[in-house]
Coordinates of C-alpha atoms in Angstrom, one line a residue:
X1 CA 50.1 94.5 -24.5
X2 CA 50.6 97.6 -26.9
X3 CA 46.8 97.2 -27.7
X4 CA 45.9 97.3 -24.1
X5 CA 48.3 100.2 -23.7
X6 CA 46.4 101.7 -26.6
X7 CA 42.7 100.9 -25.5
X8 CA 43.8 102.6 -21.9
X9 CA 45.3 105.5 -23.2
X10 CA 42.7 106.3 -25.0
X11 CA 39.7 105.7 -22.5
X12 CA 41.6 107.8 -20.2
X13 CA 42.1 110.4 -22.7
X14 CA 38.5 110.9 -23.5
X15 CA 36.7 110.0 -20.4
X16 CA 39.2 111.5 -17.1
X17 CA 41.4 114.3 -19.6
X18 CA 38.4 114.8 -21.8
X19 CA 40.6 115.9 -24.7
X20 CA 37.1 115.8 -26.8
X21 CA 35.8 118.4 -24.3
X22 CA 39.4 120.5 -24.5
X23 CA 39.5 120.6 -28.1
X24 CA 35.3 122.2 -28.2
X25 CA 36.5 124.8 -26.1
X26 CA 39.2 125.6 -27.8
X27 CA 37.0 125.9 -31.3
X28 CA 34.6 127.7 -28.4
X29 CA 37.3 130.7 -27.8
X30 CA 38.9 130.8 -30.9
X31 CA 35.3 131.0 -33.3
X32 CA 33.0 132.6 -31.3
X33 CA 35.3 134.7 -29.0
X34 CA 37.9 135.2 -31.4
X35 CA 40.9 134.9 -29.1
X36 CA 43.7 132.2 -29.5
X37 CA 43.9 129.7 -27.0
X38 CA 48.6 130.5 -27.0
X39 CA 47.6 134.4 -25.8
X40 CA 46.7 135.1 -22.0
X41 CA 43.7 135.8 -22.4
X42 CA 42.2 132.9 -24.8
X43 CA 44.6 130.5 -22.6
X44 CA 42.3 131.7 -19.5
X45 CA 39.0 131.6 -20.9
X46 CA 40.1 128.4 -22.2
X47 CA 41.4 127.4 -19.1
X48 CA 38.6 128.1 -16.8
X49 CA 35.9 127.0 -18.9
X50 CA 37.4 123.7 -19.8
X51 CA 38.2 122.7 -16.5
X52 CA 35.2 124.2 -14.7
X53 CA 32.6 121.7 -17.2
X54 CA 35.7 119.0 -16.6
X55 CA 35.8 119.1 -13.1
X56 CA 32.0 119.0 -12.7
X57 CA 30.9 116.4 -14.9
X58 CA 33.8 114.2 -13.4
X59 CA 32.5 115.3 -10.0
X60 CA 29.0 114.7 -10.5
X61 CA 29.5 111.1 -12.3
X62 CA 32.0 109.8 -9.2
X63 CA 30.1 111.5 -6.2
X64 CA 27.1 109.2 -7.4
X65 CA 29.2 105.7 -7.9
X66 CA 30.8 106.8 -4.4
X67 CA 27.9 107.5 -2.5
X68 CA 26.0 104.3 -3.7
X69 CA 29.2 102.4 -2.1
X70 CA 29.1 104.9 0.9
X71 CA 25.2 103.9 1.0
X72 CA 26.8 100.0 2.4
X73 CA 28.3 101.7 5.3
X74 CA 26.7 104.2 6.9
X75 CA 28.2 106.0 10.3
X76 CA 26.1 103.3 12.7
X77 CA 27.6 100.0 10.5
X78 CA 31.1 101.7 10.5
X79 CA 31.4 102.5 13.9
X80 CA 30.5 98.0 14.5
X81 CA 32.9 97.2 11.8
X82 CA 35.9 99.8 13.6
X83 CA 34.5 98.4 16.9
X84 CA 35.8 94.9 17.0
X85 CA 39.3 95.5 15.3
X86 CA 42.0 96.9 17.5
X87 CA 45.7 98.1 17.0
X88 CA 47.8 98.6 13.9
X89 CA 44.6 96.8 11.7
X90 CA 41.9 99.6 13.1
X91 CA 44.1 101.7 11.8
X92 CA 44.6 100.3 8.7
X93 CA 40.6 99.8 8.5
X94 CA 40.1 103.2 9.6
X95 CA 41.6 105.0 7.6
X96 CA 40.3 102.2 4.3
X97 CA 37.4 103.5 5.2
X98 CA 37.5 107.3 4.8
X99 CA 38.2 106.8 1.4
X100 CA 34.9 106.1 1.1
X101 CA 33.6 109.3 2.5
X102 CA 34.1 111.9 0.2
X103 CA 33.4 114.4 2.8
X104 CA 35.8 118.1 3.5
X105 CA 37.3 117.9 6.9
X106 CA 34.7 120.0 8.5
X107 CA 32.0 117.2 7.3
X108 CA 34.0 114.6 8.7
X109 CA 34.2 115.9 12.2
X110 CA 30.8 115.0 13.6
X111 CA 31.3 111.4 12.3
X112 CA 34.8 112.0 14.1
X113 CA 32.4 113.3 17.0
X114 CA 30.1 110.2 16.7
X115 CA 33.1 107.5 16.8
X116 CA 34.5 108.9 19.7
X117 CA 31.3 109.0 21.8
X118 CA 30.6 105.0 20.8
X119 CA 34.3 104.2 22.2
X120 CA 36.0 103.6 19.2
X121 CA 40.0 103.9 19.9
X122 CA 41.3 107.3 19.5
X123 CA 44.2 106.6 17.0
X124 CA 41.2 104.7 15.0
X125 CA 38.9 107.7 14.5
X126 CA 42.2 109.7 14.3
X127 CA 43.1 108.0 11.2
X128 CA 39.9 108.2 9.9
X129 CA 39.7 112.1 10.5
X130 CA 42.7 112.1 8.4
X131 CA 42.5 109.9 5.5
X132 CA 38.3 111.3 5.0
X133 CA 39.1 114.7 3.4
X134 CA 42.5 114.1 2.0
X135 CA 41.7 110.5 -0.1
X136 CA 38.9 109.0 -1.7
X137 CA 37.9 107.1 -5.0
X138 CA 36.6 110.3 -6.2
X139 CA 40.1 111.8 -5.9
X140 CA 42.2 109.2 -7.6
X141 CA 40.4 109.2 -10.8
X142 CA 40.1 112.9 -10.9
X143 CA 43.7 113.3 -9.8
X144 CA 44.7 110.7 -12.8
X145 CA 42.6 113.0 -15.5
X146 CA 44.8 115.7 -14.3
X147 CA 48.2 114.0 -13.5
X148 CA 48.1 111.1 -14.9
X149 CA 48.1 107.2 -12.8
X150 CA 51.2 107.6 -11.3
X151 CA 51.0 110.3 -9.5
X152 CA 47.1 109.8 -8.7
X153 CA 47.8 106.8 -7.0
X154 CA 51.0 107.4 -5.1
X155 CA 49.0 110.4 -3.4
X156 CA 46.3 107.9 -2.7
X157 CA 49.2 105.7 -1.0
X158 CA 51.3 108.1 0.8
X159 CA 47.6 110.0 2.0
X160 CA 46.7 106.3 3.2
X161 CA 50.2 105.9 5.3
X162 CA 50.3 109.1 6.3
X163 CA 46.4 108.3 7.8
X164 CA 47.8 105.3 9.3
X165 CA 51.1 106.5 11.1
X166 CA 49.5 109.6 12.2
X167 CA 46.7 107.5 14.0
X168 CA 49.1 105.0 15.5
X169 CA 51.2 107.7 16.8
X170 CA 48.4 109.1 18.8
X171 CA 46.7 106.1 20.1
X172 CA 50.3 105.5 21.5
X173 CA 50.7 108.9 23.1
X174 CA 47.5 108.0 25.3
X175 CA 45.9 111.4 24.7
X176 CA 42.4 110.4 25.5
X177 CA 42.2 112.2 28.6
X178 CA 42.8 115.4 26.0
X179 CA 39.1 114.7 24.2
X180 CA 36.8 116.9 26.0
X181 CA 34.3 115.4 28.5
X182 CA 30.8 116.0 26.9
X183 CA 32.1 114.2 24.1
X184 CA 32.3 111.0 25.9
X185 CA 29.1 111.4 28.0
X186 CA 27.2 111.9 24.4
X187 CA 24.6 109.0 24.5
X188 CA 25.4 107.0 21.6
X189 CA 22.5 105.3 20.2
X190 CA 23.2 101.3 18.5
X191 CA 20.3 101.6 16.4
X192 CA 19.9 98.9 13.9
X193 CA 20.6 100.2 10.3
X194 CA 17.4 99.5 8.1
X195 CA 18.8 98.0 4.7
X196 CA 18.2 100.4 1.8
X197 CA 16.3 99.2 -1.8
X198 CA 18.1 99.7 -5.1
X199 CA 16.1 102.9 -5.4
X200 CA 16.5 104.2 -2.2
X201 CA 20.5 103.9 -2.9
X202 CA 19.8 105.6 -6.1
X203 CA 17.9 108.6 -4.5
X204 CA 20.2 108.9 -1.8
X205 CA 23.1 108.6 -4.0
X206 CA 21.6 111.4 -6.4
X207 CA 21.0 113.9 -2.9
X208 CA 25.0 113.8 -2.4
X209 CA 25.6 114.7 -5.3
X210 CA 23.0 117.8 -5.0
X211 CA 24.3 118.2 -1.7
X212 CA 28.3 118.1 -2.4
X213 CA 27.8 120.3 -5.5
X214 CA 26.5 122.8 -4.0
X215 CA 28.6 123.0 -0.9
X216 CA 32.0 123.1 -3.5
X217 CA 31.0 125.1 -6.5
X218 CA 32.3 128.5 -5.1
X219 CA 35.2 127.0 -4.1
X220 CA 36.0 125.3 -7.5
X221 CA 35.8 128.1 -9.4
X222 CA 37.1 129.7 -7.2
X223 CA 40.2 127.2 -7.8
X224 CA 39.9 127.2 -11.4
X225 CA 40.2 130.9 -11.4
X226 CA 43.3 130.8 -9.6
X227 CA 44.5 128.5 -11.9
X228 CA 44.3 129.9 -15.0
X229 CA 46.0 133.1 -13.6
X230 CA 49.0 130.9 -12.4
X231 CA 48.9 129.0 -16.0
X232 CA 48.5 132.3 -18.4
X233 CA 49.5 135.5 -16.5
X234 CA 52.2 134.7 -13.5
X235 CA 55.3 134.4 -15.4
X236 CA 57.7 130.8 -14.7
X237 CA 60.5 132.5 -13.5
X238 CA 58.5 133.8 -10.5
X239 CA 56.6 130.5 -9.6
X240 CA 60.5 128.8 -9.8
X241 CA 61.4 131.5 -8.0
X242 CA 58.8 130.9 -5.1
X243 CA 58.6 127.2 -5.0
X244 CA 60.7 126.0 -7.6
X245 CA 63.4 123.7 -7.5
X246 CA 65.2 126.1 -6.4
X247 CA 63.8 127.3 -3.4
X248 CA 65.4 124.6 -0.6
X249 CA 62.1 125.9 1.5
X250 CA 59.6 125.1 -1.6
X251 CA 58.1 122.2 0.1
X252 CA 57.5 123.8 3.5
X253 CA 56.1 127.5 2.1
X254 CA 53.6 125.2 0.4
X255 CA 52.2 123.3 3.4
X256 CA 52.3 126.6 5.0
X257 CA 50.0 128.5 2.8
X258 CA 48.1 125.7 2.3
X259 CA 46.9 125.2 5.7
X260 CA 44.9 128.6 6.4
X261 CA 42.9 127.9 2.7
X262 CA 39.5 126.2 2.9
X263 CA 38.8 123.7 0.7
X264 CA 38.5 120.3 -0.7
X265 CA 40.2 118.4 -3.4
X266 CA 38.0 119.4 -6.3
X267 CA 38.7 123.2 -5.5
X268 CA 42.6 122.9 -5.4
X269 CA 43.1 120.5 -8.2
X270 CA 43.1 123.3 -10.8
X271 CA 45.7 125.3 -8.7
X272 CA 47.7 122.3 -8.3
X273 CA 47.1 121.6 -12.2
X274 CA 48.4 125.1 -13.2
X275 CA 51.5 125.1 -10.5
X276 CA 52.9 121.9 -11.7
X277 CA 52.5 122.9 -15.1
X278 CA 55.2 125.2 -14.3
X279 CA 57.3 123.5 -13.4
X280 CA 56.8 123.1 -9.6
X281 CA 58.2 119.8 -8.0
X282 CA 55.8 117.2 -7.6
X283 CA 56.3 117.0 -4.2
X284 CA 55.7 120.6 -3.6
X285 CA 52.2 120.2 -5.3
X286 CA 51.0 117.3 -3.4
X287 CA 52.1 118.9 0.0
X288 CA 49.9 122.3 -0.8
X289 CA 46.8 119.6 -2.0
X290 CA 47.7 117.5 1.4
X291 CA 47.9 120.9 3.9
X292 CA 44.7 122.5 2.5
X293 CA 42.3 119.5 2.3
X294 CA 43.7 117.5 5.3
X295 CA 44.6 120.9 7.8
X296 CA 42.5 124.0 6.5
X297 CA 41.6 126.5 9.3
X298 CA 37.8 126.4 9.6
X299 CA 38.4 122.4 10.4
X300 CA 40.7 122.8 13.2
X301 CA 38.6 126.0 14.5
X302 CA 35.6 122.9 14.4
X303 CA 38.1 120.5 16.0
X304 CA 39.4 122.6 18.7
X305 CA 35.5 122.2 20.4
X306 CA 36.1 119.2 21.0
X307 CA 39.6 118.1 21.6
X308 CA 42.0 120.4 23.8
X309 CA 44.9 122.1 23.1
X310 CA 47.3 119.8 23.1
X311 CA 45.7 116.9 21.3
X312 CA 44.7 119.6 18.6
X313 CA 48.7 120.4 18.8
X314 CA 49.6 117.0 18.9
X315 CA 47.4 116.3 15.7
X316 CA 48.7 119.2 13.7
X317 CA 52.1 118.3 14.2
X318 CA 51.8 115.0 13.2
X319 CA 50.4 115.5 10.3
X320 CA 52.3 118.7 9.0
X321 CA 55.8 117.2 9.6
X322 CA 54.0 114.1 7.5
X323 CA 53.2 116.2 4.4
X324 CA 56.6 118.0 5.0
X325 CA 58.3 114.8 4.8
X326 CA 56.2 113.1 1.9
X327 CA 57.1 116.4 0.0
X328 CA 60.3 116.1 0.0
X329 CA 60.6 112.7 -0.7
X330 CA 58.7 113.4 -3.9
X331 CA 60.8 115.5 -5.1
X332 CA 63.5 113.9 -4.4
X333 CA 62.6 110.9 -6.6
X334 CA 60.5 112.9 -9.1
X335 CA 62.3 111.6 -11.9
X336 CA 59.8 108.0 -10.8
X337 CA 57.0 109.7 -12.4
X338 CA 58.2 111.4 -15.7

């Protein structure tokens, strides 16, 4: 056991931490910019570069392996697997299967859009709506390279339940009549999916990547940027101040801010990386993460063409009172993942 403990610690030191990576761009700032990686300004060059060539590389290697999966189950074979399960277990399927979509929430709206149209239960494409931006394979590995495995794959659980309960609760509220009309009367087309070739996978699976990449670059730099100025220039005793331990209203401030920011989980991992560093509650962390990627403003602006007020009301609710609750519970029982 303590050489499988050692073998594991070690493969996820160098391949998800990259501690090989950390320690060049530490020689990087202290050589050749002459700047020590314990001063503000080494710690967020150091910082920023290290985490901008992590985050990539990690991005690039498991957008590929996850888009080759994704390239079994395209939107048409989906929507005839969702189609002949019902209840609780479409669900539960439904929301298994955005993991496997590593799409933002805006992406995973005309798929949302395309579910709907073939008849799928609401609650079904409800969960999948959720669990698409907020969990994927992607996600766990590059929340364990930040986090560690603990806390990677309790978000992945809680982000599944929470995908789960929040489409059960609205396929038993009977809000169907709250989807707006043209999306039903879309002409959904059951088109046999042709079966791809090994290469074909290959070339599709290299295109997401291209494609992905270049639809989150800003936004993780733009995240990495943010974090090193939380990591090397805010000072603690303001971030405990804000959302520290401290602050009873920690958890809900978090979800709060989070939901007018746009972007995914590769842009607010950094952010998320620098906050907890300081000493912010776990469960504070994982609501911000869960209240930008699941609830950010340009989705819902998307969303509200095509589901009415109330359903879009309904559906924010729901799943803001979710985070709300998981964040608390985290922190309650933070001392699990020490």
């Amino acid at each position: 056991m303590n050489i499988l403990a050692m073998v594991f610690g070690w493969l996820n030191d160098q391949l998800l931490k990259m501690t090989w990576l950390s320690e060049l761009v530490r020689l990087l700032v202290e050589k050749v910019f002459r700047l020590s990686v314990n001063g503000r300004l080494g710690g967020s060059i150091h910082f920023f570069i290290y985490d901008t060539i992590k985050i990539f590389i990690l991005l690039s290697l498991l957008i590929f392996v996850i888009s080759y999966i994704q390239s079994y189950f395209p939107p048409e074979r989906t929507k005839k697997i969702l189609g002949r399960i019902r209840g609780i277990k479409g669900n539960i399927l439904g929301a298994l299967l955005g993991t496997i979509t590593p799409f933002c929430s805006c992406s995973s709206i005309p798929i949302f859009i395309g579910f709907t149209s073939a008849g799928l239960p609401l609650g079904v494409t409800f969960s999948f709506l959720i669990s698409s931006p907020l969990v994927d394979l992607a996600s766990l590995l590059l929340l364990m390279s930040f986090f560690g495995a603990k806390i990677a794959i309790a978000y992945v659980v809680v982000g599944l339940i929470l995908a789960v309960i929040g489409g059960t609760l609205i396929d038993k509220l009977g809000l169907e009549k709250y989807v707006e009309g043209y999306v039903r009367e879309i002409e959904n087309v059951d088109a046999e999916v042709p079966e791809m070739t090994r290469n074909e996978r290959i070339s599709y699976s290299k295109e997401q990547v291209k494609d992905i990449i270049q639809r989150v670059w800003l936004y993780v730099l733009i995240g990495v940027g943010i974090g090193a100025a939380i990591h090397n220039w805010i000072p603690q005793s303001i971030i405990e101040n804000v959302v520290g331990a401290n602050n009873p209203f920690a958890v809900l401030l978090a979800t709060v801010v989070g939901i007018p920011m746009y972007a995914d989980i590769f842009g607010t991992l950094p952010i998320a990386e620098a906050l907890f560093a300081k000493g912010v509650g776990v469960g504070t962390v994982l609501s911000f993460m869960m209240a930008v990627t699941a609830l950010s403003l340009p989705s819902m602006i998307m969303l509200s063409k095509v589901v009415r007020p109330k359903l879009l009301a309904i559906f924010v609710s729901i799943v803001s009172a979710g985070i709300i609750i998981i964040g608390y519970l985290f922190n309650a029982f933070s001392y699990i993942f020490v």
